[in-house]
Amino acid sequence: MAQTILEVKDLVTRFYTPEGVVHAVNGISFNLDEGETLGLVGESGCGKSVTMLSILRLIPQPPGKIEKGEVNFMGEDLLKLPIDKLRSVRGFKIGMVFQEPMTSLNPVLTIGQQVSEAVVEHLGMNKNQARDRTIELLDIVGIPCPGERIDDYPHQFSGGMRQRAMIAMALSCNPKILIADEPTTALDVTIQAQIVDLSNRLQEQFGMAVIWITHDLGVVARVVKRVIVLYAGYIVETAAVKELYANPRHPYTVALLGSLPRLDEKRGTRLISITGRPPDMIDPPDSCPFHPRCPYAKDICREENPTLRSVSNGHSIACWVDI
């Protein structure tokens, strides 16, 4: 049985803005096992990225603040670690591929300088060793002629190549966990498929656990083994990926899947759209946050927010309704 490598308990993150307090993450709890691939899905603004940034304490403080929670990684609570010890975890034991590689990469440093930074910092390599390691990493992620491209700047790379460079940076120290935050966003379909195949190959090659953050359910089906669905900063459903797609139980998940075109449906089948809009997280409801948009809502949904409950082995939902 796989050992749990990451345990997040009751994570709460707020942003204190002039307009009010944004309730971004509201008591999220989950586990990640060694070698597991976990997907976090949901529409923009549901708390996916903030959850991962909170785990590594990378949210800007202020205005952000991690109000409470535990993040247990290899026997230590990352939320309580001194910052110097936390730096030895970031990029070394936990690697992260950030959104939008063009803005995440420093435009005035070469790709080689940026990829090699982690191995110099964490592995103590000298300049020549770091350069050799960087060329090896660029080759692993599929950048052609890495010995020639190592001295290029980010603007000389295509979008897909910049994303590969970001993955090389995250992999540079052979981390225990790789967090990939929307790694296929803004890439064309062909490049998306290449990045997905690369992720699958690297996960198998290095044996690391992967957390894949996305709103693209088509990508999720090809990458992950278990899915967590977020809505308004809450976990509303979690299940193995095959179970979730075959038997979604939360109305929000049903609506998300219903908005995707499917090859096994009859020609002319209309896609489902989700009416309304997400709640204002400056003034969030005490009731179920999805109930104004839910076709199955009952009186209790307007009065109380449900907690996660098990509906089958490994499948849980936060909903008052059985559908």
PDB file of C-alpha atoms in Angstrom:
ATOM      1  CA  MET A   1       0.000   0.000   0.000  1.00  0.00           C
ATOM      2  CA  ALA A   2       1.361   3.423  -1.001  1.00  0.00           C
ATOM      3  CA  GLN A   3       2.505   5.715   1.786  1.00  0.00           C
ATOM      4  CA  THR A   4       0.940   9.156   2.226  1.00  0.00           C
ATOM      5  CA  ILE A   5       3.503  11.805   1.374  1.00  0.00           C
ATOM      6  CA  LEU A   6       1.383  14.963   1.744  1.00  0.00           C
ATOM      7  CA  GLU A   7      -1.532  15.574   4.105  1.00  0.00           C
ATOM      8  CA  VAL A   8      -3.454  18.846   4.000  1.00  0.00           C
ATOM      9  CA  LYS A   9      -5.861  19.475   6.886  1.00  0.00           C
ATOM     10  CA  ASP A  10      -8.507  22.216   7.081  1.00  0.00           C
ATOM     11  CA  LEU A  11      -6.567  24.781   5.030  1.00  0.00           C
ATOM     12  CA  VAL A  12      -8.070  28.276   5.159  1.00  0.00           C
ATOM     13  CA  THR A  13      -6.690  31.232   3.172  1.00  0.00           C
ATOM     14  CA  ARG A  14      -8.041  34.781   3.070  1.00  0.00           C
ATOM     15  CA  PHE A  15      -7.120  37.940   1.151  1.00  0.00           C
ATOM     16  CA  TYR A  16      -7.606  41.252   2.934  1.00  0.00           C
ATOM     17  CA  THR A  17      -8.431  43.823   0.260  1.00  0.00           C
ATOM     18  CA  PRO A  18      -9.839  47.373   0.385  1.00  0.00           C
ATOM     19  CA  GLU A  19     -13.152  45.955  -0.874  1.00  0.00           C
ATOM     20  CA  GLY A  20     -13.328  43.353   1.907  1.00  0.00           C
ATOM     21  CA  VAL A  21     -12.041  39.945   2.939  1.00  0.00           C
ATOM     22  CA  VAL A  22     -11.907  37.398   0.086  1.00  0.00           C
ATOM     23  CA  HIS A  23     -12.633  33.869   1.354  1.00  0.00           C
ATOM     24  CA  ALA A  24     -10.439  32.100  -1.194  1.00  0.00           C
ATOM     25  CA  VAL A  25      -9.869  28.685   0.436  1.00  0.00           C
ATOM     26  CA  ASN A  26     -12.374  27.407   2.981  1.00  0.00           C
ATOM     27  CA  GLY A  27     -11.231  24.397   4.979  1.00  0.00           C
ATOM     28  CA  ILE A  28      -9.737  22.151   2.287  1.00  0.00           C
ATOM     29  CA  SER A  29      -8.399  18.732   3.342  1.00  0.00           C
ATOM     30  CA  PHE A  30      -6.854  15.989   1.195  1.00  0.00           C
ATOM     31  CA  ASN A  31      -4.043  13.426   1.063  1.00  0.00           C
ATOM     32  CA  LEU A  32      -1.502  12.615  -1.642  1.00  0.00           C
ATOM     33  CA  ASP A  33       0.224   9.226  -1.800  1.00  0.00           C
ATOM     34  CA  GLU A  34       3.697   8.486  -3.124  1.00  0.00           C
ATOM     35  CA  GLY A  35       3.641   8.184  -6.911  1.00  0.00           C
ATOM     36  CA  GLU A  36      -0.027   9.250  -7.149  1.00  0.00           C
ATOM     37  CA  THR A  37      -1.357  11.663  -9.759  1.00  0.00           C
ATOM     38  CA  LEU A  38      -4.075  13.913  -8.329  1.00  0.00           C
ATOM     39  CA  GLY A  39      -6.172  16.425 -10.243  1.00  0.00           C
ATOM     40  CA  LEU A  40      -7.687  19.649  -8.875  1.00  0.00           C
ATOM     41  CA  VAL A  41     -10.434  20.892 -11.172  1.00  0.00           C
ATOM     42  CA  GLY A  42     -12.983  23.669 -11.194  1.00  0.00           C
ATOM     43  CA  GLU A  43     -13.729  26.955 -12.917  1.00  0.00           C
ATOM     44  CA  SER A  44     -11.489  30.004 -12.644  1.00  0.00           C
ATOM     45  CA  GLY A  45     -11.492  31.553  -9.180  1.00  0.00           C
ATOM     46  CA  CYS A  46     -12.517  28.386  -7.314  1.00  0.00           C
ATOM     47  CA  GLY A  47      -9.304  28.266  -5.255  1.00  0.00           C
ATOM     48  CA  LYS A  48      -7.155  25.716  -7.123  1.00  0.00           C
ATOM     49  CA  SER A  49      -4.003  27.805  -7.496  1.00  0.00           C
ATOM     50  CA  VAL A  50      -4.366  29.553  -4.144  1.00  0.00           C
ATOM     51  CA  THR A  51      -4.529  26.158  -2.433  1.00  0.00           C
ATOM     52  CA  MET A  52      -1.217  25.069  -3.964  1.00  0.00           C
ATOM     53  CA  LEU A  53       0.463  28.441  -3.380  1.00  0.00           C
ATOM     54  CA  SER A  54      -0.695  28.292   0.244  1.00  0.00           C
ATOM     55  CA  ILE A  55       0.874  24.853   0.677  1.00  0.00           C
ATOM     56  CA  LEU A  56       4.270  26.337  -0.254  1.00  0.00           C
ATOM     57  CA  ARG A  57       3.510  29.669   1.457  1.00  0.00           C
ATOM     58  CA  LEU A  58       3.953  31.532  -1.805  1.00  0.00           C
ATOM     59  CA  ILE A  59       0.855  33.725  -1.597  1.00  0.00           C
ATOM     60  CA  PRO A  60       1.699  37.434  -1.204  1.00  0.00           C
ATOM     61  CA  GLN A  61       1.437  38.364   2.479  1.00  0.00           C
ATOM     62  CA  PRO A  62      -0.185  40.890   2.707  1.00  0.00           C
ATOM     63  CA  PRO A  63      -2.869  40.924   1.349  1.00  0.00           C
ATOM     64  CA  GLY A  64      -3.015  37.139   1.648  1.00  0.00           C
ATOM     65  CA  LYS A  65      -3.026  35.277   4.942  1.00  0.00           C
ATOM     66  CA  ILE A  66      -3.151  31.578   5.749  1.00  0.00           C
ATOM     67  CA  GLU A  67      -5.613  31.659   8.619  1.00  0.00           C
ATOM     68  CA  LYS A  68      -5.308  28.051   9.746  1.00  0.00           C
ATOM     69  CA  GLY A  69      -4.592  24.507   8.697  1.00  0.00           C
ATOM     70  CA  GLU A  70      -1.798  21.943   8.528  1.00  0.00           C
ATOM     71  CA  VAL A  71       0.338  20.847   5.580  1.00  0.00           C
ATOM     72  CA  ASN A  72       2.237  17.737   6.665  1.00  0.00           C
ATOM     73  CA  PHE A  73       5.017  16.761   4.263  1.00  0.00           C
ATOM     74  CA  MET A  74       7.466  14.018   5.190  1.00  0.00           C
ATOM     75  CA  GLY A  75       6.810  14.491   8.902  1.00  0.00           C
ATOM     76  CA  GLU A  76       6.940  18.309   8.970  1.00  0.00           C
ATOM     77  CA  ASP A  77       4.213  20.957   8.902  1.00  0.00           C
ATOM     78  CA  LEU A  78       5.185  23.322   6.091  1.00  0.00           C
ATOM     79  CA  LEU A  79       3.039  26.091   7.555  1.00  0.00           C
ATOM     80  CA  LYS A  80       5.186  26.136  10.700  1.00  0.00           C
ATOM     81  CA  LEU A  81       8.645  25.677   9.167  1.00  0.00           C
ATOM     82  CA  PRO A  82      11.116  28.579   9.474  1.00  0.00           C
ATOM     83  CA  ILE A  83      11.507  30.273   6.113  1.00  0.00           C
ATOM     84  CA  ASP A  84      15.106  29.075   5.636  1.00  0.00           C
ATOM     85  CA  LYS A  85      14.019  25.435   6.053  1.00  0.00           C
ATOM     86  CA  LEU A  86      11.011  26.019   3.807  1.00  0.00           C
ATOM     87  CA  ARG A  87      13.336  27.222   1.046  1.00  0.00           C
ATOM     88  CA  SER A  88      15.077  23.853   1.207  1.00  0.00           C
ATOM     89  CA  VAL A  89      11.709  22.248   0.351  1.00  0.00           C
ATOM     90  CA  ARG A  90      10.629  24.599  -2.452  1.00  0.00           C
ATOM     91  CA  GLY A  91      12.179  23.585  -5.727  1.00  0.00           C
ATOM     92  CA  PHE A  92      14.047  20.690  -4.105  1.00  0.00           C
ATOM     93  CA  LYS A  93      11.535  18.284  -2.588  1.00  0.00           C
ATOM     94  CA  ILE A  94       8.460  19.963  -4.099  1.00  0.00           C
ATOM     95  CA  GLY A  95       8.725  21.372  -7.617  1.00  0.00           C
ATOM     96  CA  MET A  96       6.127  23.639  -9.187  1.00  0.00           C
ATOM     97  CA  VAL A  97       5.306  24.517 -12.790  1.00  0.00           C
ATOM     98  CA  PHE A  98       3.673  27.945 -12.630  1.00  0.00           C
ATOM     99  CA  GLN A  99       1.022  29.374 -14.906  1.00  0.00           C
ATOM    100  CA  GLU A 100       1.948  31.426 -17.971  1.00  0.00           C
ATOM    101  CA  PRO A 101       5.605  30.543 -18.617  1.00  0.00           C
ATOM    102  CA  MET A 102       6.256  33.764 -20.515  1.00  0.00           C
ATOM    103  CA  THR A 103       5.606  35.820 -17.390  1.00  0.00           C
ATOM    104  CA  SER A 104       7.031  33.237 -14.963  1.00  0.00           C
ATOM    105  CA  LEU A 105      10.420  33.156 -16.715  1.00  0.00           C
ATOM    106  CA  ASN A 106      12.799  36.081 -16.233  1.00  0.00           C
ATOM    107  CA  PRO A 107      13.164  37.756 -19.652  1.00  0.00           C
ATOM    108  CA  VAL A 108      16.741  39.009 -19.012  1.00  0.00           C
ATOM    109  CA  LEU A 109      18.210  35.645 -17.924  1.00  0.00           C
ATOM    110  CA  THR A 110      18.965  32.770 -20.271  1.00  0.00           C
ATOM    111  CA  ILE A 111      17.017  29.529 -20.058  1.00  0.00           C
ATOM    112  CA  GLY A 112      20.178  27.808 -18.851  1.00  0.00           C
ATOM    113  CA  GLN A 113      20.690  30.274 -16.002  1.00  0.00           C
ATOM    114  CA  GLN A 114      17.137  29.810 -14.796  1.00  0.00           C
ATOM    115  CA  VAL A 115      17.029  26.025 -15.031  1.00  0.00           C
ATOM    116  CA  SER A 116      20.419  25.619 -13.336  1.00  0.00           C
ATOM    117  CA  GLU A 117      19.618  27.895 -10.399  1.00  0.00           C
ATOM    118  CA  ALA A 118      17.966  25.143  -8.338  1.00  0.00           C
ATOM    119  CA  VAL A 119      20.751  22.587  -8.787  1.00  0.00           C
ATOM    120  CA  VAL A 120      23.357  25.138  -7.739  1.00  0.00           C
ATOM    121  CA  GLU A 121      21.292  26.166  -4.710  1.00  0.00           C
ATOM    122  CA  HIS A 122      20.112  22.749  -3.510  1.00  0.00           C
ATOM    123  CA  LEU A 123      22.650  20.259  -4.897  1.00  0.00           C
ATOM    124  CA  GLY A 124      25.781  22.404  -4.594  1.00  0.00           C
ATOM    125  CA  MET A 125      26.893  21.855  -8.204  1.00  0.00           C
ATOM    126  CA  ASN A 126      29.583  24.036  -9.705  1.00  0.00           C
ATOM    127  CA  LYS A 127      29.098  25.987 -12.933  1.00  0.00           C
ATOM    128  CA  ASN A 128      30.184  23.197 -15.295  1.00  0.00           C
ATOM    129  CA  GLN A 129      28.215  20.508 -13.455  1.00  0.00           C
ATOM    130  CA  ALA A 130      25.113  22.714 -13.439  1.00  0.00           C
ATOM    131  CA  ARG A 131      25.432  23.361 -17.174  1.00  0.00           C
ATOM    132  CA  ASP A 132      25.731  19.634 -17.933  1.00  0.00           C
ATOM    133  CA  ARG A 133      22.728  18.896 -15.724  1.00  0.00           C
ATOM    134  CA  THR A 134      20.705  21.635 -17.415  1.00  0.00           C
ATOM    135  CA  ILE A 135      21.466  20.266 -20.889  1.00  0.00           C
ATOM    136  CA  GLU A 136      20.413  16.820 -19.654  1.00  0.00           C
ATOM    137  CA  LEU A 137      17.128  18.217 -18.270  1.00  0.00           C
ATOM    138  CA  LEU A 138      16.324  20.141 -21.454  1.00  0.00           C
ATOM    139  CA  ASP A 139      16.909  16.940 -23.403  1.00  0.00           C
ATOM    140  CA  ILE A 140      14.652  14.964 -21.034  1.00  0.00           C
ATOM    141  CA  VAL A 141      11.743  17.367 -21.577  1.00  0.00           C
ATOM    142  CA  GLY A 142      12.164  17.210 -25.347  1.00  0.00           C
ATOM    143  CA  ILE A 143      13.836  20.488 -26.302  1.00  0.00           C
ATOM    144  CA  PRO A 144      15.802  19.869 -29.530  1.00  0.00           C
ATOM    145  CA  CYS A 145      19.538  20.629 -29.617  1.00  0.00           C
ATOM    146  CA  PRO A 146      19.637  21.480 -25.889  1.00  0.00           C
ATOM    147  CA  GLY A 147      23.368  22.230 -25.962  1.00  0.00           C
ATOM    148  CA  GLU A 148      22.662  25.028 -28.428  1.00  0.00           C
ATOM    149  CA  ARG A 149      19.416  26.301 -26.932  1.00  0.00           C
ATOM    150  CA  ILE A 150      20.672  26.516 -23.343  1.00  0.00           C
ATOM    151  CA  ASP A 151      21.937  30.070 -23.889  1.00  0.00           C
ATOM    152  CA  ASP A 152      18.713  31.303 -25.513  1.00  0.00           C
ATOM    153  CA  TYR A 153      16.401  33.754 -23.775  1.00  0.00           C
ATOM    154  CA  PRO A 154      12.707  33.038 -23.078  1.00  0.00           C
ATOM    155  CA  HIS A 155      11.528  35.201 -26.005  1.00  0.00           C
ATOM    156  CA  GLN A 156      13.479  32.906 -28.350  1.00  0.00           C
ATOM    157  CA  PHE A 157      11.414  29.884 -27.251  1.00  0.00           C
ATOM    158  CA  SER A 158       7.914  29.066 -28.462  1.00  0.00           C
ATOM    159  CA  GLY A 159       5.090  28.743 -25.934  1.00  0.00           C
ATOM    160  CA  GLY A 160       5.400  24.967 -25.816  1.00  0.00           C
ATOM    161  CA  MET A 161       9.180  25.122 -25.409  1.00  0.00           C
ATOM    162  CA  ARG A 162       8.867  27.662 -22.584  1.00  0.00           C
ATOM    163  CA  GLN A 163       6.487  25.303 -20.840  1.00  0.00           C
ATOM    164  CA  ARG A 164       8.986  22.474 -21.274  1.00  0.00           C
ATOM    165  CA  ALA A 165      11.698  24.692 -19.797  1.00  0.00           C
ATOM    166  CA  MET A 166       9.469  25.352 -16.780  1.00  0.00           C
ATOM    167  CA  ILE A 167       8.989  21.607 -16.351  1.00  0.00           C
ATOM    168  CA  ALA A 168      12.764  21.117 -16.570  1.00  0.00           C
ATOM    169  CA  MET A 169      13.213  23.694 -13.787  1.00  0.00           C
ATOM    170  CA  ALA A 170      10.675  21.905 -11.594  1.00  0.00           C
ATOM    171  CA  LEU A 171      12.332  18.523 -12.208  1.00  0.00           C
ATOM    172  CA  SER A 172      15.903  19.700 -11.731  1.00  0.00           C
ATOM    173  CA  CYS A 173      16.333  18.261  -8.218  1.00  0.00           C
ATOM    174  CA  ASN A 174      14.196  15.110  -8.680  1.00  0.00           C
ATOM    175  CA  PRO A 175      11.386  16.285  -6.362  1.00  0.00           C
ATOM    176  CA  LYS A 176       9.069  14.017  -4.403  1.00  0.00           C
ATOM    177  CA  ILE A 177       6.051  16.053  -5.600  1.00  0.00           C
ATOM    178  CA  LEU A 178       5.519  18.007  -8.814  1.00  0.00           C
ATOM    179  CA  ILE A 179       2.744  20.624  -8.839  1.00  0.00           C
ATOM    180  CA  ALA A 180       1.651  21.573 -12.362  1.00  0.00           C
ATOM    181  CA  ASP A 181      -0.555  24.685 -12.373  1.00  0.00           C
ATOM    182  CA  GLU A 182      -2.543  24.931 -15.616  1.00  0.00           C
ATOM    183  CA  PRO A 183       0.443  23.700 -17.675  1.00  0.00           C
ATOM    184  CA  THR A 184      -1.541  23.433 -20.923  1.00  0.00           C
ATOM    185  CA  THR A 185      -3.387  26.774 -20.754  1.00  0.00           C
ATOM    186  CA  ALA A 186      -2.949  29.054 -23.807  1.00  0.00           C
ATOM    187  CA  LEU A 187      -1.235  26.290 -25.790  1.00  0.00           C
ATOM    188  CA  ASP A 188      -2.699  24.936 -29.020  1.00  0.00           C
ATOM    189  CA  VAL A 189      -4.236  21.475 -28.999  1.00  0.00           C
ATOM    190  CA  THR A 190      -1.208  19.738 -30.524  1.00  0.00           C
ATOM    191  CA  ILE A 191       1.198  21.224 -27.963  1.00  0.00           C
ATOM    192  CA  GLN A 192      -1.267  20.464 -25.157  1.00  0.00           C
ATOM    193  CA  ALA A 193      -1.203  16.799 -26.154  1.00  0.00           C
ATOM    194  CA  GLN A 194       2.597  16.826 -26.175  1.00  0.00           C
ATOM    195  CA  ILE A 195       2.752  18.352 -22.670  1.00  0.00           C
ATOM    196  CA  VAL A 196       0.244  15.790 -21.375  1.00  0.00           C
ATOM    197  CA  ASP A 197       2.246  12.907 -22.864  1.00  0.00           C
ATOM    198  CA  LEU A 198       5.449  14.410 -21.441  1.00  0.00           C
ATOM    199  CA  SER A 199       3.909  14.647 -17.971  1.00  0.00           C
ATOM    200  CA  ASN A 200       2.784  11.017 -18.082  1.00  0.00           C
ATOM    201  CA  ARG A 201       6.209   9.848 -19.229  1.00  0.00           C
ATOM    202  CA  LEU A 202       8.113  11.875 -16.627  1.00  0.00           C
ATOM    203  CA  GLN A 203       5.818  10.784 -13.810  1.00  0.00           C
ATOM    204  CA  GLU A 204       6.473   7.171 -14.705  1.00  0.00           C
ATOM    205  CA  GLN A 205      10.205   7.753 -15.217  1.00  0.00           C
ATOM    206  CA  PHE A 206      10.853   9.620 -11.949  1.00  0.00           C
ATOM    207  CA  GLY A 207       8.161   7.982  -9.795  1.00  0.00           C
ATOM    208  CA  MET A 208       7.126  11.291  -8.248  1.00  0.00           C
ATOM    209  CA  ALA A 209       3.662  12.266  -7.083  1.00  0.00           C
ATOM    210  CA  VAL A 210       1.966  14.863  -9.308  1.00  0.00           C
ATOM    211  CA  ILE A 211      -0.749  17.398  -8.535  1.00  0.00           C
ATOM    212  CA  TRP A 212      -2.303  18.616 -11.786  1.00  0.00           C
ATOM    213  CA  ILE A 213      -4.323  21.847 -11.546  1.00  0.00           C
ATOM    214  CA  THR A 214      -6.649  22.575 -14.444  1.00  0.00           C
ATOM    215  CA  HIS A 215     -10.136  23.521 -15.555  1.00  0.00           C
ATOM    216  CA  ASP A 216      -9.834  21.250 -18.600  1.00  0.00           C
ATOM    217  CA  LEU A 217     -11.663  18.014 -17.827  1.00  0.00           C
ATOM    218  CA  GLY A 218     -10.515  16.506 -21.112  1.00  0.00           C
ATOM    219  CA  VAL A 219      -6.900  16.786 -19.948  1.00  0.00           C
ATOM    220  CA  VAL A 220      -7.774  15.371 -16.521  1.00  0.00           C
ATOM    221  CA  ALA A 221      -9.113  12.179 -18.060  1.00  0.00           C
ATOM    222  CA  ARG A 222      -5.730  11.496 -19.670  1.00  0.00           C
ATOM    223  CA  VAL A 223      -3.457  12.432 -16.782  1.00  0.00           C
ATOM    224  CA  VAL A 224      -4.744  11.772 -13.275  1.00  0.00           C
ATOM    225  CA  LYS A 225      -5.941   8.804 -11.221  1.00  0.00           C
ATOM    226  CA  ARG A 226      -7.979  10.714  -8.633  1.00  0.00           C
ATOM    227  CA  VAL A 227      -9.885  13.989  -8.911  1.00  0.00           C
ATOM    228  CA  ILE A 228     -10.846  16.718  -6.445  1.00  0.00           C
ATOM    229  CA  VAL A 229     -13.561  19.103  -7.667  1.00  0.00           C
ATOM    230  CA  LEU A 230     -13.472  22.593  -6.127  1.00  0.00           C
ATOM    231  CA  TYR A 231     -16.193  25.209  -6.056  1.00  0.00           C
ATOM    232  CA  ALA A 232     -16.028  28.574  -4.256  1.00  0.00           C
ATOM    233  CA  GLY A 233     -13.058  27.462  -2.179  1.00  0.00           C
ATOM    234  CA  TYR A 234     -14.666  24.194  -1.030  1.00  0.00           C
ATOM    235  CA  ILE A 235     -14.161  20.573  -2.068  1.00  0.00           C
ATOM    236  CA  VAL A 236     -17.527  19.471  -3.455  1.00  0.00           C
ATOM    237  CA  GLU A 237     -16.604  16.036  -4.838  1.00  0.00           C
ATOM    238  CA  THR A 238     -13.663  13.647  -4.853  1.00  0.00           C
ATOM    239  CA  ALA A 239     -13.356  10.253  -6.542  1.00  0.00           C
ATOM    240  CA  ALA A 240     -11.183   8.096  -8.760  1.00  0.00           C
ATOM    241  CA  VAL A 241     -11.164   9.605 -12.247  1.00  0.00           C
ATOM    242  CA  LYS A 242     -13.013   6.706 -13.915  1.00  0.00           C
ATOM    243  CA  GLU A 243     -15.677   6.715 -11.189  1.00  0.00           C
ATOM    244  CA  LEU A 244     -16.114  10.484 -11.421  1.00  0.00           C
ATOM    245  CA  TYR A 245     -16.643  10.458 -15.180  1.00  0.00           C
ATOM    246  CA  ALA A 246     -18.919   7.418 -15.123  1.00  0.00           C
ATOM    247  CA  ASN A 247     -20.939   8.353 -12.045  1.00  0.00           C
ATOM    248  CA  PRO A 248     -20.731  12.033 -11.042  1.00  0.00           C
ATOM    249  CA  ARG A 249     -22.801  12.672  -7.912  1.00  0.00           C
ATOM    250  CA  HIS A 250     -22.531  16.408  -7.216  1.00  0.00           C
ATOM    251  CA  PRO A 251     -24.727  18.689  -9.374  1.00  0.00           C
ATOM    252  CA  TYR A 252     -21.751  20.945 -10.135  1.00  0.00           C
ATOM    253  CA  THR A 253     -19.668  18.023 -11.412  1.00  0.00           C
ATOM    254  CA  VAL A 254     -22.628  16.795 -13.460  1.00  0.00           C
ATOM    255  CA  ALA A 255     -22.940  20.249 -15.013  1.00  0.00           C
ATOM    256  CA  LEU A 256     -19.202  20.477 -15.731  1.00  0.00           C
ATOM    257  CA  LEU A 257     -19.186  17.125 -17.502  1.00  0.00           C
ATOM    258  CA  GLY A 258     -22.398  18.015 -19.304  1.00  0.00           C
ATOM    259  CA  SER A 259     -20.719  21.059 -20.832  1.00  0.00           C
ATOM    260  CA  LEU A 260     -18.171  18.866 -22.641  1.00  0.00           C
ATOM    261  CA  PRO A 261     -18.817  17.432 -26.117  1.00  0.00           C
ATOM    262  CA  ARG A 262     -18.694  13.623 -26.128  1.00  0.00           C
ATOM    263  CA  LEU A 263     -17.962  11.215 -28.942  1.00  0.00           C
ATOM    264  CA  ASP A 264     -20.435   8.634 -27.620  1.00  0.00           C
ATOM    265  CA  GLU A 265     -23.453  10.961 -27.763  1.00  0.00           C
ATOM    266  CA  LYS A 266     -25.892  11.234 -30.622  1.00  0.00           C
ATOM    267  CA  ARG A 267     -25.317  13.920 -33.213  1.00  0.00           C
ATOM    268  CA  GLY A 268     -27.172  17.117 -32.331  1.00  0.00           C
ATOM    269  CA  THR A 269     -27.090  16.569 -28.555  1.00  0.00           C
ATOM    270  CA  ARG A 270     -27.060  20.003 -26.877  1.00  0.00           C
ATOM    271  CA  LEU A 271     -24.365  20.830 -24.369  1.00  0.00           C
ATOM    272  CA  ILE A 272     -25.439  21.866 -20.873  1.00  0.00           C
ATOM    273  CA  SER A 273     -24.588  25.359 -19.645  1.00  0.00           C
ATOM    274  CA  ILE A 274     -24.439  26.331 -15.971  1.00  0.00           C
ATOM    275  CA  THR A 275     -26.777  29.232 -15.347  1.00  0.00           C
ATOM    276  CA  GLY A 276     -25.896  32.100 -13.026  1.00  0.00           C
ATOM    277  CA  ARG A 277     -22.459  32.840 -11.698  1.00  0.00           C
ATOM    278  CA  PRO A 278     -20.253  31.853  -8.736  1.00  0.00           C
ATOM    279  CA  PRO A 279     -20.918  33.536  -5.379  1.00  0.00           C
ATOM    280  CA  ASP A 280     -19.171  36.712  -4.275  1.00  0.00           C
ATOM    281  CA  MET A 281     -16.337  35.410  -2.094  1.00  0.00           C
ATOM    282  CA  ILE A 282     -16.132  38.729  -0.242  1.00  0.00           C
ATOM    283  CA  ASP A 283     -19.605  37.986   1.095  1.00  0.00           C
ATOM    284  CA  PRO A 284     -19.955  34.199   0.744  1.00  0.00           C
ATOM    285  CA  PRO A 285     -23.178  32.448   1.738  1.00  0.00           C
ATOM    286  CA  ASP A 286     -23.427  30.301   4.874  1.00  0.00           C
ATOM    287  CA  SER A 287     -25.488  27.839   2.850  1.00  0.00           C
ATOM    288  CA  CYS A 288     -24.371  25.615  -0.022  1.00  0.00           C
ATOM    289  CA  PRO A 289     -22.474  27.983  -2.357  1.00  0.00           C
ATOM    290  CA  PHE A 290     -23.799  26.218  -5.474  1.00  0.00           C
ATOM    291  CA  HIS A 291     -27.497  26.256  -4.566  1.00  0.00           C
ATOM    292  CA  PRO A 292     -28.470  29.403  -6.590  1.00  0.00           C
ATOM    293  CA  ARG A 293     -27.288  27.620  -9.754  1.00  0.00           C
ATOM    294  CA  CYS A 294     -28.428  24.109  -8.833  1.00  0.00           C
ATOM    295  CA  PRO A 295     -31.528  22.568 -10.453  1.00  0.00           C
ATOM    296  CA  TYR A 296     -31.829  20.078  -7.552  1.00  0.00           C
ATOM    297  CA  ALA A 297     -31.709  22.611  -4.684  1.00  0.00           C
ATOM    298  CA  LYS A 298     -33.950  21.980  -1.662  1.00  0.00           C
ATOM    299  CA  ASP A 299     -34.795  24.124   1.362  1.00  0.00           C
ATOM    300  CA  ILE A 300     -31.891  22.758   3.412  1.00  0.00           C
ATOM    301  CA  CYS A 301     -29.477  23.750   0.620  1.00  0.00           C
ATOM    302  CA  ARG A 302     -30.450  27.386   1.191  1.00  0.00           C
ATOM    303  CA  GLU A 303     -29.910  27.100   4.937  1.00  0.00           C
ATOM    304  CA  GLU A 304     -26.778  25.032   5.593  1.00  0.00           C
ATOM    305  CA  ASN A 305     -23.540  24.191   3.816  1.00  0.00           C
ATOM    306  CA  PRO A 306     -23.044  20.393   3.648  1.00  0.00           C
ATOM    307  CA  THR A 307     -19.800  18.666   4.598  1.00  0.00           C
ATOM    308  CA  LEU A 308     -18.192  15.886   2.584  1.00  0.00           C
ATOM    309  CA  ARG A 309     -19.907  12.514   2.957  1.00  0.00           C
ATOM    310  CA  SER A 310     -19.046   9.159   1.459  1.00  0.00           C
ATOM    311  CA  VAL A 311     -21.399   7.816  -1.223  1.00  0.00           C
ATOM    312  CA  SER A 312     -19.273   4.808  -2.179  1.00  0.00           C
ATOM    313  CA  ASN A 313     -15.777   3.489  -1.654  1.00  0.00           C
ATOM    314  CA  GLY A 314     -13.383   6.386  -2.312  1.00  0.00           C
ATOM    315  CA  HIS A 315     -16.173   8.635  -3.617  1.00  0.00           C
ATOM    316  CA  SER A 316     -17.382  11.588  -1.506  1.00  0.00           C
ATOM    317  CA  ILE A 317     -19.585  14.622  -2.156  1.00  0.00           C
ATOM    318  CA  ALA A 318     -20.595  17.752  -0.270  1.00  0.00           C
ATOM    319  CA  CYS A 319     -24.281  17.795  -1.163  1.00  0.00           C
ATOM    320  CA  TRP A 320     -27.649  17.329   0.527  1.00  0.00           C
ATOM    321  CA  VAL A 321     -29.183  15.753  -2.583  1.00  0.00           C
ATOM    322  CA  ASP A 322     -28.773  12.246  -4.006  1.00  0.00           C
ATOM    323  CA  ILE A 323     -28.866  12.334  -7.799  1.00  0.00           C
TER     324      ILE A 323
END
